[in-house]
Short mmCIF file of C-alpha atoms in Angstrom, two decimals:
data_model
loop_
_atom_site.label_atom_id
_atom_site.label_comp_id
_atom_site.label_asym_id
_atom_site.label_seq_id
_atom_site.Cartn_x
_atom_site.Cartn_y
_atom_site.Cartn_z
CA MET A 41 198.36 -200.41 -106.88
CA GLU A 42 201.41 -198.27 -105.84
CA ALA A 43 198.87 -194.65 -105.63
CA MET A 44 201.10 -192.03 -107.72
CA VAL A 45 199.14 -188.50 -106.44
CA GLU A 46 196.27 -188.66 -103.24
CA VAL A 47 194.39 -185.93 -102.25
CA TRP A 48 192.38 -185.20 -99.66
CA ASP A 49 189.73 -183.26 -99.00
CA LEU A 50 191.72 -180.21 -101.42
CA THR A 51 190.77 -176.62 -101.07
CA LYS A 52 190.87 -173.38 -102.33
CA TYR A 53 189.15 -170.20 -100.99
CA TYR A 54 190.39 -167.22 -103.32
CA GLY A 55 188.78 -164.47 -100.39
CA THR A 56 184.83 -164.85 -100.95
CA TYR A 57 185.21 -167.20 -104.02
CA ILE A 58 185.60 -170.79 -103.97
CA GLY A 59 187.62 -172.27 -106.45
CA ILE A 60 187.72 -175.59 -105.52
CA GLU A 61 186.53 -177.95 -102.13
CA GLY A 62 186.89 -180.63 -100.24
CA VAL A 63 188.21 -182.39 -103.70
CA SER A 64 189.68 -186.06 -103.30
CA PHE A 65 190.56 -188.19 -105.71
CA SER A 66 193.73 -190.99 -105.64
CA ILE A 67 195.41 -191.77 -109.25
CA ALA A 68 198.13 -195.29 -109.38
CA ARG A 69 201.43 -195.44 -111.45
CA GLY A 70 200.37 -195.72 -115.09
CA GLU A 71 197.00 -194.12 -115.45
CA VAL A 72 196.14 -191.86 -118.36
CA VAL A 73 193.45 -189.95 -115.82
CA GLY A 74 190.83 -187.18 -118.29
CA PHE A 75 190.61 -184.09 -115.57
CA LEU A 76 186.93 -182.33 -117.12
CA GLY A 77 184.28 -179.85 -115.93
CA PRO A 78 183.79 -176.88 -117.71
CA ASN A 79 184.94 -173.65 -117.38
CA GLY A 80 185.71 -172.56 -114.53
CA ALA A 81 185.02 -175.44 -112.14
CA GLY A 82 188.35 -175.23 -110.56
CA LYS A 83 190.66 -177.33 -112.65
CA THR A 84 193.18 -175.53 -113.74
CA THR A 85 193.33 -174.46 -109.46
CA THR A 86 193.39 -178.24 -108.78
CA MET A 87 196.46 -178.76 -111.02
CA ARG A 88 198.80 -176.11 -110.38
CA ILE A 89 197.97 -176.58 -106.43
CA LEU A 90 199.35 -180.25 -107.31
CA THR A 91 202.53 -179.00 -109.14
CA CYS A 92 203.43 -176.92 -106.54
CA SER A 93 202.00 -173.34 -107.94
CA MET A 94 199.71 -172.38 -105.12
CA PRO A 95 199.23 -173.22 -101.65
CA ALA A 96 195.84 -175.23 -100.74
CA THR A 97 193.76 -173.33 -98.75
CA ARG A 98 193.22 -176.74 -97.12
CA GLY A 99 192.89 -179.88 -97.46
CA GLU A 100 196.75 -181.82 -98.28
CA ALA A 101 197.43 -183.14 -101.52
CA ARG A 102 201.16 -185.33 -102.09
CA VAL A 103 202.39 -186.13 -105.81
CA ALA A 104 204.87 -189.55 -105.15
CA GLY A 105 204.40 -189.73 -101.84
CA PHE A 106 205.32 -186.29 -101.56
CA ASP A 107 203.30 -183.66 -99.57
CA VAL A 108 203.05 -180.63 -102.02
CA LEU A 109 202.73 -177.81 -100.07
CA ARG A 110 206.36 -179.81 -97.12
CA ASP A 111 208.06 -181.28 -99.68
CA SER A 112 207.47 -178.47 -102.60
CA LEU A 113 211.22 -179.29 -103.94
CA GLN A 114 210.74 -183.02 -104.00
CA VAL A 115 207.29 -182.91 -105.53
CA ARG A 116 208.57 -180.09 -108.72
CA ARG A 117 211.49 -183.44 -109.43
CA ARG A 118 209.52 -186.27 -109.86
CA VAL A 119 206.20 -183.88 -111.58
CA GLY A 120 205.83 -182.62 -115.19
CA TYR A 121 203.84 -179.65 -116.31
CA LEU A 122 202.59 -178.30 -118.91
CA PRO A 123 200.57 -175.32 -118.63
CA GLU A 124 197.62 -173.94 -120.62
CA THR A 125 200.29 -171.37 -122.95
CA PRO A 126 203.31 -172.98 -122.69
CA PRO A 127 206.63 -171.79 -120.75
CA LEU A 128 208.34 -170.85 -123.93
CA TYR A 129 211.40 -168.39 -124.98
CA SER A 130 210.12 -167.50 -128.14
CA GLU A 131 213.64 -166.14 -129.20
CA MET A 132 215.36 -169.15 -128.36
CA THR A 133 216.71 -172.30 -130.23
CA VAL A 134 214.56 -175.37 -129.99
CA GLU A 135 217.12 -177.20 -128.58
CA GLY A 136 219.03 -173.69 -126.66
CA TYR A 137 215.99 -173.72 -124.48
CA LEU A 138 215.57 -177.32 -123.60
CA ARG A 139 219.42 -176.80 -122.74
CA PHE A 140 218.15 -174.19 -120.04
CA VAL A 141 214.89 -176.37 -118.97
CA GLY A 142 217.35 -178.53 -118.00
CA THR A 143 219.69 -177.20 -116.59
CA ILE A 144 217.21 -175.29 -114.53
CA LYS A 145 215.55 -178.53 -113.74
CA GLY A 146 219.12 -179.78 -112.05
CA VAL A 147 219.58 -182.65 -115.56
CA ARG A 148 223.42 -181.59 -116.03
CA GLY A 149 225.94 -183.25 -118.36
CA ARG A 150 225.52 -186.45 -119.71
CA ARG A 151 222.27 -187.38 -118.36
CA LEU A 152 221.33 -183.60 -119.87
CA ARG A 153 221.95 -185.03 -123.52
CA GLU A 154 220.40 -187.43 -123.40
CA ARG A 155 217.46 -186.44 -122.12
CA LEU A 156 217.76 -183.51 -124.98
CA GLU A 157 217.52 -186.84 -127.62
CA TYR A 158 215.08 -188.34 -125.76
CA VAL A 159 213.04 -185.65 -125.43
CA LEU A 160 214.03 -184.31 -129.39
CA GLU A 161 213.02 -187.94 -130.87
CA ALA A 162 210.00 -188.93 -128.78
CA CYS A 163 208.06 -185.16 -129.86
CA ASP A 164 209.54 -185.88 -133.00
CA ILE A 165 211.05 -182.00 -133.23
CA ALA A 166 214.44 -183.13 -133.02
CA HIS A 167 214.47 -181.98 -136.95
CA MET A 168 214.41 -178.42 -135.88
CA ARG A 169 216.09 -178.02 -132.74
CA ARG A 170 217.48 -175.49 -134.60
CA ARG A 171 214.50 -173.10 -135.73
CA ILE A 172 213.37 -169.98 -133.61
CA VAL A 173 210.81 -171.49 -130.93
CA GLY A 174 209.46 -167.91 -131.78
CA HIS A 175 208.76 -168.96 -135.73
CA LEU A 176 207.19 -172.77 -134.82
CA SER A 177 203.22 -173.42 -135.84
CA LYS A 178 201.27 -173.87 -132.07
CA GLY A 179 201.44 -177.31 -132.90
CA TYR A 180 205.47 -177.48 -133.00
CA ARG A 181 205.16 -175.33 -129.81
CA GLN A 182 203.47 -177.43 -127.73
CA ARG A 183 205.81 -180.54 -128.91
CA VAL A 184 207.83 -177.74 -127.31
CA GLY A 185 206.44 -177.37 -124.26
CA ILE A 186 205.63 -181.45 -124.15
CA ALA A 187 210.10 -181.56 -124.81
CA GLN A 188 210.48 -179.40 -121.32
CA ALA A 189 207.79 -180.46 -118.85
CA LEU A 190 209.00 -184.12 -119.77
CA ILE A 191 213.79 -182.98 -120.19
CA HIS A 192 213.76 -184.44 -116.30
CA ASP A 193 212.17 -187.95 -116.46
CA PRO A 194 209.67 -187.08 -114.28
CA GLU A 195 206.81 -189.49 -113.10
CA VAL A 196 203.36 -187.57 -113.17
CA MET A 197 202.76 -186.05 -116.41
CA ILE A 198 200.19 -182.91 -116.00
CA PHE A 199 198.68 -181.40 -119.19
CA ASP A 200 196.18 -178.94 -119.08
CA GLU A 201 194.01 -177.96 -121.89
CA PRO A 202 197.24 -179.63 -123.75
CA THR A 203 195.50 -178.88 -127.98
CA SER A 204 193.86 -176.18 -127.04
CA GLY A 205 194.00 -173.78 -130.29
CA LEU A 206 195.88 -176.24 -132.10
CA ASP A 207 193.91 -177.79 -135.61
CA PRO A 208 192.37 -181.36 -136.25
CA GLY A 209 194.95 -182.90 -137.89
CA GLN A 210 198.22 -181.59 -134.88
CA ILE A 211 195.74 -182.51 -131.71
CA ILE A 212 195.77 -186.40 -133.55
CA GLU A 213 199.30 -185.70 -133.06
CA ILE A 214 199.49 -184.39 -129.25
CA ARG A 215 197.23 -186.97 -128.18
CA GLN A 216 199.40 -190.39 -130.19
CA LEU A 217 202.15 -188.17 -128.07
CA ILE A 218 200.49 -188.27 -124.93
CA ARG A 219 199.45 -192.20 -124.32
CA GLU A 220 202.43 -192.60 -126.26
CA LEU A 221 203.91 -190.60 -122.45
CA GLY A 222 201.61 -192.72 -120.70
CA ARG A 223 203.04 -196.27 -121.11
CA GLU A 224 206.12 -195.42 -119.10
CA ARG A 225 203.88 -192.43 -116.56
CA THR A 226 200.87 -190.92 -114.23
CA VAL A 227 199.22 -188.72 -116.50
CA ILE A 228 196.69 -186.35 -115.75
CA LEU A 229 195.05 -184.67 -118.97
CA SER A 230 192.89 -181.50 -117.42
CA THR A 231 189.91 -180.77 -120.69
CA HIS A 232 187.04 -179.40 -121.15
CA ILE A 233 186.90 -181.41 -124.22
CA LEU A 234 184.98 -184.32 -123.92
CA ALA A 235 186.49 -186.66 -126.44
CA GLU A 236 189.47 -185.69 -125.40
CA ALA A 237 189.73 -187.92 -122.24
CA GLN A 238 188.02 -190.22 -124.25
CA ALA A 239 189.78 -190.80 -127.37
CA THR A 240 193.34 -191.21 -123.96
CA CYS A 241 192.44 -191.61 -121.11
CA ARG A 242 190.66 -194.69 -119.62
CA ARG A 243 189.26 -193.28 -116.08
CA LEU A 244 187.54 -189.80 -116.25
CA LEU A 245 187.67 -187.37 -113.06
CA ILE A 246 183.86 -184.71 -112.80
CA ILE A 247 184.71 -181.47 -111.33
CA ASN A 248 182.34 -179.21 -111.04
CA GLN A 249 181.54 -176.13 -109.03
CA GLY A 250 184.42 -176.74 -107.16
CA SER A 251 183.79 -179.63 -106.24
CA LEU A 252 184.55 -183.65 -107.52
CA VAL A 253 180.72 -184.97 -108.83
CA GLY A 254 181.85 -188.36 -110.40
CA ASP A 255 184.20 -190.90 -111.29
CA VAL A 256 184.28 -192.39 -114.69
CA HIS A 257 185.87 -196.02 -114.99
CA LEU A 258 186.01 -196.39 -119.50
CA ASP A 259 186.64 -199.33 -122.15
CA GLU A 260 189.16 -199.76 -124.38
CA GLY A 261 186.78 -198.51 -126.31
CA GLY A 262 186.12 -195.86 -124.59
CA GLN A 263 182.63 -196.75 -123.29
CA VAL A 264 181.40 -196.10 -120.11
CA LEU A 265 181.85 -199.53 -118.30
CA ARG A 266 180.70 -197.70 -114.48
CA ILE A 267 180.56 -194.82 -112.73
CA GLN A 268 181.52 -193.47 -108.45
CA THR A 269 179.30 -190.25 -107.03
CA PRO A 270 181.44 -189.20 -104.37
CA ASP A 271 179.17 -191.19 -101.49
CA GLY A 272 180.37 -193.85 -102.61
CA ARG A 273 177.87 -195.15 -103.99
CA GLN A 274 179.20 -197.13 -107.10
CA VAL A 275 176.34 -196.57 -109.99
CA GLY A 276 175.51 -199.55 -112.25
CA TYR A 277 176.52 -199.42 -115.75
CA GLY A 278 179.02 -202.18 -115.03
CA ASP A 279 176.65 -204.85 -113.19
CA ARG A 280 173.76 -205.61 -115.66
CA ARG A 281 174.42 -205.50 -119.16
CA ARG A 282 171.77 -204.76 -120.90
CA VAL A 283 170.11 -204.82 -124.88
CA ALA A 284 167.33 -203.52 -126.37
CA LEU A 285 166.01 -205.39 -129.19
CA LEU A 286 163.26 -204.86 -131.83
CA ALA A 287 160.86 -207.75 -132.89
CA ARG A 288 158.19 -208.82 -135.01
CA GLY A 289 155.81 -211.63 -134.18
CA VAL A 290 155.43 -211.42 -130.24
CA ASP A 291 154.55 -210.41 -127.64
CA ALA A 292 155.32 -208.68 -123.85
CA ALA A 293 154.68 -212.09 -122.64
CA SER A 294 156.52 -213.86 -124.22
CA ILE A 295 159.53 -212.18 -124.65
CA ALA A 296 159.63 -212.22 -120.75
CA ARG A 297 158.93 -215.80 -120.60
CA PHE A 298 161.78 -216.53 -122.98
CA GLY A 299 163.42 -213.71 -120.70
CA GLU A 300 163.71 -215.73 -117.62
CA ALA A 301 164.24 -218.46 -119.26
CA LEU A 302 166.86 -217.45 -120.04
CA GLY A 303 168.29 -216.02 -116.98
CA LEU A 304 167.03 -212.32 -118.27
CA CYS A 305 165.90 -209.72 -116.91
CA LEU A 306 162.80 -207.80 -118.67
CA GLU A 307 162.82 -204.11 -117.82
CA GLU A 308 161.40 -202.10 -120.40
CA ALA A 309 158.63 -203.06 -122.96
CA GLN A 310 157.39 -201.28 -125.42
CA PRO A 311 154.93 -201.36 -128.24
CA GLU A 312 155.62 -199.64 -131.62
CA ARG A 313 154.83 -199.05 -135.51
CA ASP A 314 157.49 -201.62 -136.79
CA GLY A 315 157.16 -204.10 -133.48
CA LEU A 316 158.07 -205.03 -130.11
CA ARG A 317 160.85 -202.74 -128.86
CA ALA A 318 162.75 -204.70 -125.61
CA VAL A 319 164.95 -204.29 -122.86
CA LEU A 320 167.07 -206.33 -121.06
CA SER A 321 169.25 -207.42 -118.47
CA ALA A 322 172.55 -210.13 -118.50
CA PRO A 323 174.86 -209.75 -114.73
CA ALA A 324 177.97 -208.57 -116.42
CA GLU A 325 180.19 -211.74 -117.45
CA ARG A 326 177.36 -212.18 -119.42
CA ASP A 327 176.77 -211.86 -123.94
CA PRO A 328 173.10 -211.83 -123.45
CA ARG A 329 172.75 -211.88 -127.31
CA PRO A 330 173.31 -214.88 -128.35
CA ALA A 331 170.96 -216.41 -126.48
CA LEU A 332 168.58 -213.86 -126.78
CA VAL A 333 168.44 -213.92 -130.78
CA GLN A 334 168.45 -218.09 -131.07
CA LYS A 335 165.38 -217.86 -128.20
CA LEU A 336 163.61 -215.71 -130.29
CA VAL A 337 163.96 -217.16 -133.92
CA ALA A 338 162.99 -219.98 -132.43
CA GLU A 339 159.65 -218.40 -130.53
CA GLY A 340 158.15 -217.22 -133.97
CA GLY A 341 159.96 -213.97 -133.60
CA GLU A 342 161.34 -211.97 -136.12
CA LEU A 343 164.79 -209.62 -135.08
CA LEU A 344 164.69 -205.76 -136.61
CA GLU A 345 166.97 -204.93 -133.92
CA LEU A 346 169.80 -205.72 -131.56
CA ARG A 347 172.18 -203.19 -129.90
CA GLU A 348 173.90 -202.91 -125.88
CA LEU A 349 172.84 -200.12 -123.92
CA ARG A 350 175.71 -197.80 -122.92
CA PRO A 351 175.28 -194.74 -121.36
CA THR A 352 178.05 -192.30 -123.58
CA VAL A 353 180.39 -189.60 -121.94
CA GLU A 354 178.75 -186.41 -123.53
CA GLU A 355 174.66 -188.19 -121.23
CA VAL A 356 177.49 -189.21 -118.37
CA PHE A 357 178.97 -185.38 -117.98
CA LEU A 358 175.59 -183.61 -118.54
CA SER A 359 173.82 -185.57 -116.09
CA LEU A 360 176.92 -185.23 -113.82
CA THR A 361 177.35 -181.51 -114.51
CA GLN A 362 173.91 -180.15 -114.73
CA PRO A 363 171.53 -182.95 -113.44
CA SER A 364 168.25 -181.00 -114.70
CA ALA A 365 169.93 -180.95 -118.43
CA PRO A 366 167.47 -183.30 -120.67
CA THR A 367 167.25 -187.13 -121.19
CA SER A 368 168.78 -187.58 -124.55
CA THR A 369 166.22 -189.18 -126.60
CA THR A 370 168.92 -192.41 -128.29
CA SER A 371 168.54 -193.15 -124.64
CA GLU A 372 166.48 -195.65 -123.45
CA THR A 373 164.95 -195.22 -119.76
CA LEU A 374 165.01 -198.08 -117.70
CA ARG A 375 163.77 -199.25 -114.66
CA PRO A 376 165.86 -200.92 -112.25
CA CYS A 377 165.25 -204.41 -112.69
CA GLU A 378 164.14 -206.70 -109.51
CA THR A 379 166.54 -209.62 -110.05
#
């Protein structure tokens, strides 16, 4: 798959302060990627370098094949950028402002008219075209900000905290708009709000204290599939499928025996007041639950609970950004499986 954004050893120093250091990643065409981290982690610094707003101290970054330092004009033509504070002129009308932005971005004549109508409809602000920008609500101003980033038909869209300060209804609307834009473009969404990224993205790049600490892949439901660390290790949330069960009428030896017969690995078993709680795993391509239930009942056991175990995005984020953070009490601690 074609890479639209490529970053190697990107570093930015502000005097003696480290903004980012040694950041490397690649984003393919059509991906919607969340760029997550605590406040001050280096998200905005990275976005500014990618949009040619500031130079890096060292390292290299390419957007659509063009170097952000040597070919900055070509990069700017291919990037749509919405900073945390949208660059709006409050005294202009929505239509007048978008025409002005389109013109300075090199869009003119019939093409400008077509792009203007497109962004007004795409961002659902056509009915606001005659309104003064300064008279709009914050949600509509944010939509105008997205429209200005979109008017020159960029291949890559970069949003820095796009829902900051919006109410819940406005947040839902902006999320939907970003998802729709991601069907045709590469989108990078910089945020420190986990729910924001989880609802919009299928991949999360997590940065902490200026360094990239994890590359997290999510499934269609926003659940963690796998994590890759900077040293290249694949942290296995996609290599094995784990389930936890609570049952009565069976002991650990019985579960280990019929689990082995089913090709499952017993990772943990702990007696509880209501019965025996156990964690078993199978290869990722298998769903062990149907066979496990059938076998448990055949062995005379009574199933009280059965669920698949996956870490939450919150747990992954805390483990990567706060290594000393306590483990969530909602997830079992799993021992490595020998099989």
